[in-house]
Amino acid sequence: MVRILPMASSIRPSLSSFRSAAAAGPPSRFAAPFASPSHNSCRPLSLLHLGSAVPQSLSFGLKASKLLRGEGSSTAVSAAGNIAQASTAATEENVLEWVKKDKRRLLHVVYRVGDLDRTIKFYTECLGMKLLRKRDIPEERYTNAFLGYGPEDSHFVIELTYNYGVDKYDIGAGFGHFGIAVEDVTKTVDLIKAKGGKVTREPGPVKGGKTIIAFIEDPDGYKFELLERGPTPEPLCQVMLRVGDLERAINFYEKAYGMELLRTRDNAEYKYTVAMMGYGPEDKSAVIELTYNYGVSEYDKGNAYAQIAIGTDDVYKTAEAIRLSGGKITREPGPLPGINTKITACLDPDGWKTVFVDNIDFLKELE
Ligand SMILES: C[C@@H](O)C(=O)SC[C@H](NC(=O)CC[C@H](N)C(=O)O)C(=O)NCC(=O)O
Ligand SMILES: [Zn+2]
């Protein structure tokens, strides 16, 4: 039985209520705080964890800093500590509140292919995409090609990466699929077949649901789900990634990335739950489809899929929010050598990479 829950911002089902007790042990309802050993987010212990009332007269100036060094009465030191703690908490809260107001959108998804021209031909002739631009970086021995259904300043697009001399990658088991919304799945599948494309799942209602879907594979073996929908400004509509703890992932994507939980869909018959996360409604903007398979806590990620890129107004605050949310920063915020675009990069609790790109710098790149 499938339950679909459109998400009102204040209503949120307990995911564990979806999972059949008969399944291989539903994950903890209260997933442990995100503290995977590979994501050490500890902050220096602070002397601020002291408990006592804070006299109003105490200003947090030079006097308080003396107290923080342990000079003065124990009560006064404790009071100063609490002011500092309150100040730190307020700063952290400000950063996390800022995330929700930051101007963010999914910019592109990046993955590696073995033959750029082969992929460009398939995406343009079979999937109706446009080649938007190419970028060759000979000093780094790679070429990018950007493809999509509209200009990069307003559409979620694909950034293909060809590394010189590398013609094959391991897609792994964690990457799921890209979603393409089409008005007629059967017609699209027939075109793909006529062009010699590989159809791995014929058109029909999704198992346990109603949406007409089909699955195809591109020349490198990446899966594309074709979803039958009406006209949409964003045909490239999904990136599906498998996660080992859905509650943990949802919490992180909300808190660190500022995404909204758009809906969840539990399919007990087929033992999986999906959560759609994004910055806008599914029928108008691309989403990250997080998929949890009952009882599966981690996946081999291979070396083919790279990352999602998200726009932000401040990569420095973004990095701070990611740290505060327990994420691991893998590239400190700052300008890229040579092109000066400011970015920061991180891993989510499952190890999926995300790059945040300064919005103004991104638009300059497109000029
Ligand atoms: C909501 C829509 O975009 C989907 O992608 S649901 C499609 C469905 N997904 C799963 O089964 C996910 C669990 C699976 N074990 C996995 O890890 O991929 C799907 O693929 N259905 C197949 C079908 O034939 O309906
Ligand atoms: Zn999907």
GROMACS .gro file of N, CA and C in nm, residues 66-202:
model
  411
   66LYS      N    1   3.813   3.929   3.021
   66LYS     CA    2   3.902   3.896   3.135
   66LYS      C    3   3.844   3.778   3.211
   67LEU      N    4   3.711   3.788   3.232
   67LEU     CA    5   3.645   3.681   3.308
   67LEU      C    6   3.660   3.549   3.234
   68LEU      N    7   3.649   3.554   3.103
   68LEU     CA    8   3.658   3.429   3.025
   68LEU      C    9   3.796   3.368   3.040
   69ARG      N   10   3.893   3.456   3.076
   69ARG     CA   11   4.029   3.401   3.098
   69ARG      C   12   4.042   3.349   3.241
   70GLY      N   13   3.928   3.357   3.312
   70GLY     CA   14   3.934   3.301   3.448
   70GLY      C   15   3.975   3.403   3.552
   71GLU      N   16   3.979   3.532   3.511
   71GLU     CA   17   4.016   3.635   3.611
   71GLU      C   18   3.887   3.688   3.674
   72GLY      N   19   3.876   3.686   3.801
   72GLY     CA   20   3.757   3.738   3.871
   72GLY      C   21   3.687   3.625   3.944
   73SER      N   22   3.570   3.657   4.005
   73SER     CA   23   3.502   3.556   4.089
   73SER      C   24   3.448   3.445   4.000
   74SER      N   25   3.427   3.328   4.058
   74SER     CA   26   3.376   3.213   3.981
   74SER      C   27   3.237   3.244   3.927
   75THR      N   28   3.158   3.320   4.006
   75THR     CA   29   3.022   3.352   3.957
   75THR      C   30   3.031   3.439   3.833
   76ALA      N   31   3.124   3.541   3.840
   76ALA     CA   32   3.135   3.633   3.727
   76ALA      C   33   3.188   3.557   3.604
   77VAL      N   34   3.285   3.466   3.625
   77VAL     CA   35   3.339   3.387   3.512
   77VAL      C   36   3.226   3.304   3.451
   78SER      N   37   3.145   3.245   3.538
   78SER     CA   38   3.035   3.162   3.489
   78SER      C   39   2.938   3.247   3.408
   79ALA      N   40   2.912   3.368   3.460
   79ALA     CA   41   2.817   3.456   3.390
   79ALA      C   42   2.871   3.491   3.252
   80ALA      N   43   2.999   3.526   3.246
   80ALA     CA   44   3.058   3.563   3.116
   80ALA      C   45   3.049   3.445   3.020
   81GLY      N   46   3.073   3.327   3.078
   81GLY     CA   47   3.067   3.208   2.993
   81GLY      C   48   2.929   3.192   2.933
   82ASN      N   49   2.828   3.218   3.012
   82ASN     CA   50   2.692   3.202   2.959
   82ASN      C   51   2.659   3.305   2.852
   83ILE      N   52   2.713   3.425   2.870
   83ILE     CA   53   2.689   3.528   2.767
   83ILE      C   54   2.752   3.483   2.637
   84ALA      N   55   2.875   3.432   2.646
   84ALA     CA   56   2.946   3.388   2.524
   84ALA      C   57   2.871   3.272   2.461
   85GLN      N   58   2.821   3.181   2.549
   85GLN     CA   59   2.748   3.065   2.496
   85GLN      C   60   2.622   3.112   2.425
   86ALA      N   61   2.553   3.208   2.490
   86ALA     CA   62   2.431   3.261   2.429
   86ALA      C   63   2.467   3.328   2.296
   87SER      N   64   2.578   3.398   2.296
   87SER     CA   65   2.618   3.469   2.174
   87SER      C   66   2.651   3.368   2.064
   88THR      N   67   2.721   3.261   2.100
   88THR     CA   68   2.754   3.158   1.999
   88THR      C   69   2.627   3.095   1.946
   89ALA      N   70   2.537   3.061   2.038
   89ALA     CA   71   2.412   2.997   1.996
   89ALA      C   72   2.335   3.090   1.903
   90ALA      N   73   2.334   3.218   1.938
   90ALA     CA   74   2.260   3.315   1.855
   90ALA      C   75   2.323   3.321   1.717
   91THR      N   76   2.456   3.321   1.710
   91THR     CA   77   2.524   3.327   1.580
   91THR      C   78   2.490   3.204   1.499
   92GLU      N   79   2.495   3.087   1.566
   92GLU     CA   80   2.465   2.963   1.493
   92GLU      C   81   2.322   2.966   1.443
   93GLU      N   82   2.233   3.012   1.529
   93GLU     CA   83   2.092   3.018   1.487
   93GLU      C   84   2.075   3.114   1.371
   94ASN      N   85   2.148   3.227   1.377
   94ASN     CA   86   2.139   3.324   1.267
   94ASN      C   87   2.181   3.261   1.136
   95VAL      N   88   2.292   3.184   1.139
   95VAL     CA   89   2.342   3.123   1.015
   95VAL      C   90   2.240   3.025   0.960
   96LEU      N   91   2.184   2.940   1.049
   96LEU     CA   92   2.088   2.841   1.002
   96LEU      C   93   1.959   2.906   0.956
   97GLU      N   94   1.922   3.017   1.019
   97GLU     CA   95   1.804   3.090   0.970
   97GLU      C   96   1.834   3.155   0.834
   98TRP      N   97   1.956   3.202   0.818
   98TRP     CA   98   1.996   3.266   0.691
   98TRP      C   99   1.983   3.167   0.576
   99VAL      N  100   2.018   3.041   0.602
   99VAL     CA  101   2.013   2.938   0.496
   99VAL      C  102   1.874   2.934   0.432
  100LYS      N  103   1.771   2.947   0.517
  100LYS     CA  104   1.634   2.936   0.466
  100LYS      C  105   1.597   3.054   0.377
  101LYS      N  106   1.668   3.165   0.393
  101LYS     CA  107   1.637   3.286   0.315
  101LYS      C  108   1.732   3.305   0.198
  102ASP      N  109   1.838   3.224   0.191
  102ASP     CA  110   1.939   3.240   0.085
  102ASP      C  111   1.876   3.210  -0.051
  103LYS      N  112   1.924   3.279  -0.153
  103LYS     CA  113   1.868   3.262  -0.288
  103LYS      C  114   1.935   3.138  -0.351
  104ARG      N  115   1.867   3.023  -0.340
  104ARG     CA  116   1.927   2.897  -0.384
  104ARG      C  117   1.843   2.831  -0.493
  105ARG      N  118   1.912   2.765  -0.585
  105ARG     CA  119   1.844   2.676  -0.681
  105ARG      C  120   1.944   2.573  -0.728
  106LEU      N  121   1.891   2.461  -0.778
  106LEU     CA  122   1.978   2.358  -0.835
  106LEU      C  123   2.029   2.410  -0.969
  107LEU      N  124   2.162   2.416  -0.985
  107LEU     CA  125   2.220   2.471  -1.109
  107LEU      C  126   2.246   2.360  -1.211
  108HIS      N  127   2.324   2.260  -1.170
  108HIS     CA  128   2.352   2.149  -1.263
  108HIS      C  129   2.393   2.025  -1.185
  109VAL      N  130   2.384   1.912  -1.256
  109VAL     CA  131   2.432   1.786  -1.199
  109VAL      C  132   2.553   1.745  -1.283
  110VAL      N  133   2.659   1.701  -1.217
  110VAL     CA  134   2.788   1.675  -1.284
  110VAL      C  135   2.818   1.525  -1.279
  111TYR      N  136   2.849   1.466  -1.394
  111TYR     CA  137   2.891   1.326  -1.394
  111TYR      C  138   2.983   1.299  -1.513
  112ARG      N  139   3.054   1.187  -1.505
  112ARG     CA  140   3.162   1.158  -1.600
  112ARG      C  141   3.114   1.062  -1.709
  113VAL      N  142   3.157   1.088  -1.831
  113VAL     CA  143   3.122   1.000  -1.944
  113VAL      C  144   3.249   0.965  -2.022
  114GLY      N  145   3.240   0.856  -2.096
  114GLY     CA  146   3.358   0.806  -2.168
  114GLY      C  147   3.376   0.862  -2.307
  115ASP      N  148   3.268   0.922  -2.363
  115ASP     CA  149   3.278   0.975  -2.499
  115ASP      C  150   3.177   1.089  -2.512
  116LEU      N  151   3.225   1.213  -2.510
  116LEU     CA  152   3.135   1.330  -2.508
  116LEU      C  153   3.044   1.333  -2.630
  117ASP      N  154   3.101   1.312  -2.749
  117ASP     CA  155   3.018   1.325  -2.871
  117ASP      C  156   2.908   1.219  -2.874
  118ARG      N  157   2.940   1.099  -2.827
  118ARG     CA  158   2.841   0.991  -2.822
  118ARG      C  159   2.725   1.030  -2.730
  119THR      N  160   2.756   1.085  -2.616
  119THR     CA  161   2.652   1.124  -2.520
  119THR      C  162   2.573   1.245  -2.571
  120ILE      N  163   2.643   1.343  -2.624
  120ILE     CA  164   2.576   1.463  -2.678
  120ILE      C  165   2.477   1.423  -2.788
  121LYS      N  166   2.519   1.329  -2.873
  121LYS     CA  167   2.431   1.284  -2.983
  121LYS      C  168   2.305   1.219  -2.926
  122PHE      N  169   2.324   1.133  -2.822
  122PHE     CA  170   2.208   1.063  -2.764
  122PHE      C  171   2.114   1.162  -2.695
  123TYR      N  172   2.170   1.256  -2.619
  123TYR     CA  173   2.086   1.349  -2.541
  123TYR      C  174   2.011   1.447  -2.632
  124THR      N  175   2.076   1.485  -2.739
  124THR     CA  176   2.009   1.583  -2.829
  124THR      C  177   1.910   1.512  -2.920
  125GLU      N  178   1.946   1.395  -2.976
  125GLU     CA  179   1.857   1.328  -3.073
  125GLU      C  180   1.746   1.247  -3.006
  126CYS      N  181   1.775   1.189  -2.887
  126CYS     CA  182   1.675   1.100  -2.825
  126CYS      C  183   1.600   1.168  -2.711
  127LEU      N  184   1.666   1.260  -2.641
  127LEU     CA  185   1.602   1.321  -2.523
  127LEU      C  186   1.565   1.467  -2.544
  128GLY      N  187   1.595   1.517  -2.664
  128GLY     CA  188   1.550   1.652  -2.697
  128GLY      C  189   1.623   1.764  -2.626
  129MET      N  190   1.742   1.734  -2.571
  129MET     CA  191   1.818   1.841  -2.504
  129MET      C  192   1.892   1.926  -2.607
  130LYS      N  193   1.936   2.041  -2.559
  130LYS     CA  194   2.020   2.129  -2.642
  130LYS      C  195   2.163   2.128  -2.584
  131LEU      N  196   2.262   2.134  -2.673
  131LEU     CA  197   2.400   2.153  -2.627
  131LEU      C  198   2.416   2.302  -2.598
  132LEU      N  199   2.440   2.337  -2.474
  132LEU     CA  200   2.441   2.478  -2.433
  132LEU      C  201   2.581   2.537  -2.445
  133ARG      N  202   2.683   2.463  -2.405
  133ARG     CA  203   2.821   2.511  -2.420
  133ARG      C  204   2.918   2.396  -2.392
  134LYS      N  205   3.041   2.414  -2.438
  134LYS     CA  206   3.149   2.320  -2.406
  134LYS      C  207   3.265   2.399  -2.347
  135ARG      N  208   3.343   2.335  -2.263
  135ARG     CA  209   3.455   2.404  -2.197
  135ARG      C  210   3.570   2.305  -2.189
  136ASP      N  211   3.680   2.333  -2.260
  136ASP     CA  212   3.796   2.243  -2.257
  136ASP      C  213   3.903   2.301  -2.166
  137ILE      N  214   3.952   2.218  -2.074
  137ILE     CA  215   4.055   2.262  -1.978
  137ILE      C  216   4.179   2.175  -2.000
  138PRO      N  217   4.255   2.200  -2.105
  138PRO     CA  218   4.366   2.111  -2.141
  138PRO      C  219   4.470   2.096  -2.030
  139GLU      N  220   4.491   2.205  -1.954
  139GLU     CA  221   4.593   2.194  -1.847
  139GLU      C  222   4.550   2.093  -1.740
  140GLU      N  223   4.419   2.071  -1.728
  140GLU     CA  224   4.370   1.971  -1.632
  140GLU      C  225   4.328   1.843  -1.703
  141ARG      N  226   4.339   1.842  -1.836
  141ARG     CA  227   4.309   1.723  -1.918
  141ARG      C  228   4.164   1.678  -1.903
  142TYR      N  229   4.070   1.775  -1.908
  142TYR     CA  230   3.928   1.736  -1.913
  142TYR      C  231   3.849   1.838  -1.994
  143THR      N  232   3.733   1.791  -2.045
  143THR     CA  233   3.641   1.877  -2.119
  143THR      C  234   3.502   1.864  -2.058
  144ASN      N  235   3.432   1.976  -2.043
  144ASN     CA  236   3.292   1.974  -1.997
  144ASN      C  237   3.200   2.005  -2.115
  145ALA      N  238   3.081   1.947  -2.109
  145ALA     CA  239   2.974   1.986  -2.202
  145ALA      C  240   2.847   2.005  -2.120
  146PHE      N  241   2.780   2.116  -2.142
  146PHE     CA  242   2.658   2.147  -2.068
  146PHE      C  243   2.539   2.128  -2.160
  147LEU      N  244   2.442   2.048  -2.117
  147LEU     CA  245   2.322   2.022  -2.197
  147LEU      C  246   2.198   2.038  -2.110
  148GLY      N  247   2.089   2.080  -2.174
  148GLY     CA  248   1.963   2.091  -2.100
  148GLY      C  249   1.850   2.136  -2.188
  149TYR      N  250   1.742   2.179  -2.122
  149TYR     CA  251   1.619   2.216  -2.194
  149TYR      C  252   1.597   2.366  -2.196
  150GLY      N  253   1.697   2.441  -2.150
  150GLY     CA  254   1.686   2.587  -2.151
  150GLY      C  255   1.815   2.647  -2.101
  151PRO      N  256   1.825   2.780  -2.103
  151PRO     CA  257   1.951   2.845  -2.063
  151PRO      C  258   1.987   2.821  -1.917
  152GLU      N  259   2.117   2.820  -1.890
  152GLU     CA  260   2.166   2.787  -1.755
  152GLU      C  261   2.128   2.889  -1.649
  153ASP      N  262   2.095   3.012  -1.694
  153ASP     CA  263   2.062   3.112  -1.591
  153ASP      C  264   1.923   3.091  -1.533
  154SER      N  265   1.848   2.995  -1.592
  154SER     CA  266   1.713   2.972  -1.539
  154SER      C  267   1.673   2.825  -1.535
  155HIS      N  268   1.761   2.736  -1.584
  155HIS     CA  269   1.725   2.594  -1.590
  155HIS      C  270   1.830   2.508  -1.521
  156PHE      N  271   1.785   2.397  -1.465
  156PHE     CA  272   1.873   2.292  -1.412
  156PHE      C  273   1.926   2.216  -1.534
  157VAL      N  274   2.058   2.201  -1.541
  157VAL     CA  275   2.117   2.140  -1.661
  157VAL      C  276   2.214   2.028  -1.622
  158ILE      N  277   2.266   1.961  -1.725
  158ILE     CA  278   2.363   1.852  -1.707
  158ILE      C  279   2.501   1.905  -1.743
  159GLU      N  280   2.598   1.879  -1.659
  159GLU     CA  281   2.739   1.909  -1.690
  159GLU      C  282   2.813   1.777  -1.705
  160LEU      N  283   2.842   1.741  -1.827
  160LEU     CA  284   2.918   1.619  -1.854
  160LEU      C  285   3.066   1.647  -1.838
  161THR      N  286   3.137   1.551  -1.784
  161THR     CA  287   3.282   1.564  -1.774
  161THR      C  288   3.348   1.448  -1.849
  162TYR      N  289   3.435   1.484  -1.945
  162TYR     CA  290   3.517   1.383  -2.013
  162TYR      C  291   3.661   1.404  -1.970
  163ASN      N  292   3.718   1.304  -1.904
  163ASN     CA  293   3.860   1.309  -1.868
  163ASN      C  294   3.941   1.244  -1.979
  164TYR      N  295   4.042   1.315  -2.028
  164TYR     CA  296   4.117   1.266  -2.144
  164TYR      C  297   4.160   1.120  -2.122
  165GLY      N  298   4.127   1.036  -2.221
  165GLY     CA  299   4.179   0.899  -2.217
  165GLY      C  300   4.099   0.804  -2.130
  166VAL      N  301   3.995   0.852  -2.061
  166VAL     CA  302   3.915   0.762  -1.975
  166VAL      C  303   3.782   0.736  -2.044
  167ASP      N  304   3.760   0.610  -2.085
  167ASP     CA  305   3.640   0.583  -2.165
  167ASP      C  306   3.534   0.504  -2.089
  168LYS      N  307   3.560   0.476  -1.959
  168LYS     CA  308   3.459   0.398  -1.885
  168LYS      C  309   3.468   0.428  -1.736
  169TYR      N  310   3.352   0.428  -1.672
  169TYR     CA  311   3.346   0.453  -1.527
  169TYR      C  312   3.255   0.349  -1.462
  170ASP      N  313   3.268   0.341  -1.328
  170ASP     CA  314   3.181   0.253  -1.251
  170ASP      C  315   3.068   0.337  -1.189
  171ILE      N  316   2.945   0.315  -1.234
  171ILE     CA  317   2.833   0.397  -1.185
  171ILE      C  318   2.797   0.359  -1.042
  172GLY      N  319   2.834   0.242  -0.998
  172GLY     CA  320   2.809   0.202  -0.860
  172GLY      C  321   2.663   0.168  -0.836
  173ALA      N  322   2.628   0.148  -0.707
  173ALA     CA  323   2.491   0.106  -0.672
  173ALA      C  324   2.413   0.218  -0.604
  174GLY      N  325   2.481   0.327  -0.568
  174GLY     CA  326   2.412   0.433  -0.495
  174GLY      C  327   2.337   0.530  -0.585
  175PHE      N  328   2.395   0.554  -0.703
  175PHE     CA  329   2.326   0.644  -0.796
  175PHE      C  330   2.201   0.575  -0.850
  176GLY      N  331   2.088   0.647  -0.855
  176GLY     CA  332   1.963   0.586  -0.901
  176GLY      C  333   1.932   0.621  -1.044
  177HIS      N  334   1.884   0.746  -1.065
  177HIS     CA  335   1.850   0.785  -1.202
  177HIS      C  336   1.836   0.937  -1.213
  178PHE      N  337   1.836   0.982  -1.339
  178PHE     CA  338   1.793   1.119  -1.367
  178PHE      C  339   1.648   1.110  -1.412
  179GLY      N  340   1.567   1.206  -1.378
  179GLY     CA  341   1.427   1.205  -1.421
  179GLY      C  342   1.405   1.308  -1.530
  180ILE      N  343   1.335   1.262  -1.637
  180ILE     CA  344   1.299   1.354  -1.746
  180ILE      C  345   1.146   1.350  -1.759
  181ALA      N  346   1.084   1.465  -1.748
  181ALA     CA  347   0.938   1.473  -1.764
  181ALA      C  348   0.906   1.488  -1.912
  182VAL      N  349   0.821   1.399  -1.964
  182VAL     CA  350   0.781   1.407  -2.105
  182VAL      C  351   0.629   1.398  -2.112
  183GLU      N  352   0.571   1.453  -2.219
  183GLU     CA  353   0.425   1.452  -2.228
  183GLU      C  354   0.371   1.318  -2.278
  184ASP      N  355   0.459   1.239  -2.346
  184ASP     CA  356   0.414   1.109  -2.397
  184ASP      C  357   0.529   1.009  -2.384
  185VAL      N  358   0.527   0.928  -2.279
  185VAL     CA  359   0.636   0.834  -2.252
  185VAL      C  360   0.651   0.732  -2.364
  186THR      N  361   0.538   0.679  -2.411
  186THR     CA  362   0.545   0.574  -2.516
  186THR      C  363   0.607   0.629  -2.643
  187LYS      N  364   0.567   0.751  -2.680
  187LYS     CA  365   0.622   0.813  -2.802
  187LYS      C  366   0.773   0.834  -2.788
  188THR      N  367   0.814   0.878  -2.671
  188THR     CA  368   0.957   0.901  -2.646
  188THR      C  369   1.034   0.770  -2.651
  189VAL      N  370   0.975   0.666  -2.590
  189VAL     CA  371   1.042   0.535  -2.592
  189VAL      C  372   1.055   0.482  -2.735
  190ASP      N  373   0.948   0.500  -2.814
  190ASP     CA  374   0.954   0.454  -2.955
  190ASP      C  375   1.066   0.525  -3.031
  191LEU      N  376   1.082   0.656  -3.004
  191LEU     CA  377   1.189   0.732  -3.071
  191LEU      C  378   1.326   0.679  -3.029
  192ILE      N  379   1.340   0.653  -2.901
  192ILE     CA  380   1.469   0.604  -2.849
  192ILE      C  381   1.503   0.468  -2.909
  193LYS      N  382   1.400   0.384  -2.921
  193LYS     CA  383   1.423   0.252  -2.980
  193LYS      C  384   1.466   0.268  -3.126
  194ALA      N  385   1.398   0.360  -3.196
  194ALA     CA  386   1.429   0.380  -3.339
  194ALA      C  387   1.573   0.429  -3.357
  195LYS      N  388   1.624   0.499  -3.255
  195LYS     CA  389   1.762   0.552  -3.262
  195LYS      C  390   1.863   0.453  -3.205
  196GLY      N  391   1.813   0.334  -3.168
  196GLY     CA  392   1.905   0.232  -3.118
  196GLY      C  393   1.936   0.245  -2.971
  197GLY      N  394   1.854   0.326  -2.898
  197GLY     CA  395   1.875   0.341  -2.753
  197GLY      C  396   1.827   0.219  -2.677
  198LYS      N  397   1.869   0.209  -2.550
  198LYS     CA  398   1.839   0.090  -2.468
  198LYS      C  399   1.724   0.121  -2.372
  199VAL      N  400   1.613   0.046  -2.387
  199VAL     CA  401   1.498   0.064  -2.297
  199VAL      C  402   1.502  -0.050  -2.197
  200THR      N  403   1.512  -0.018  -2.067
  200THR     CA  404   1.524  -0.124  -1.967
  200THR      C  405   1.392  -0.152  -1.895
  201ARG      N  406   1.293  -0.060  -1.914
  201ARG     CA  407   1.163  -0.084  -1.851
  201ARG      C  408   1.058  -0.017  -1.938
  202GLU      N  409   0.971  -0.098  -1.995
  202GLU     CA  410   0.871  -0.048  -2.089
  202GLU      C  411   0.772   0.048  -2.021
   0.00000   0.00000   0.00000
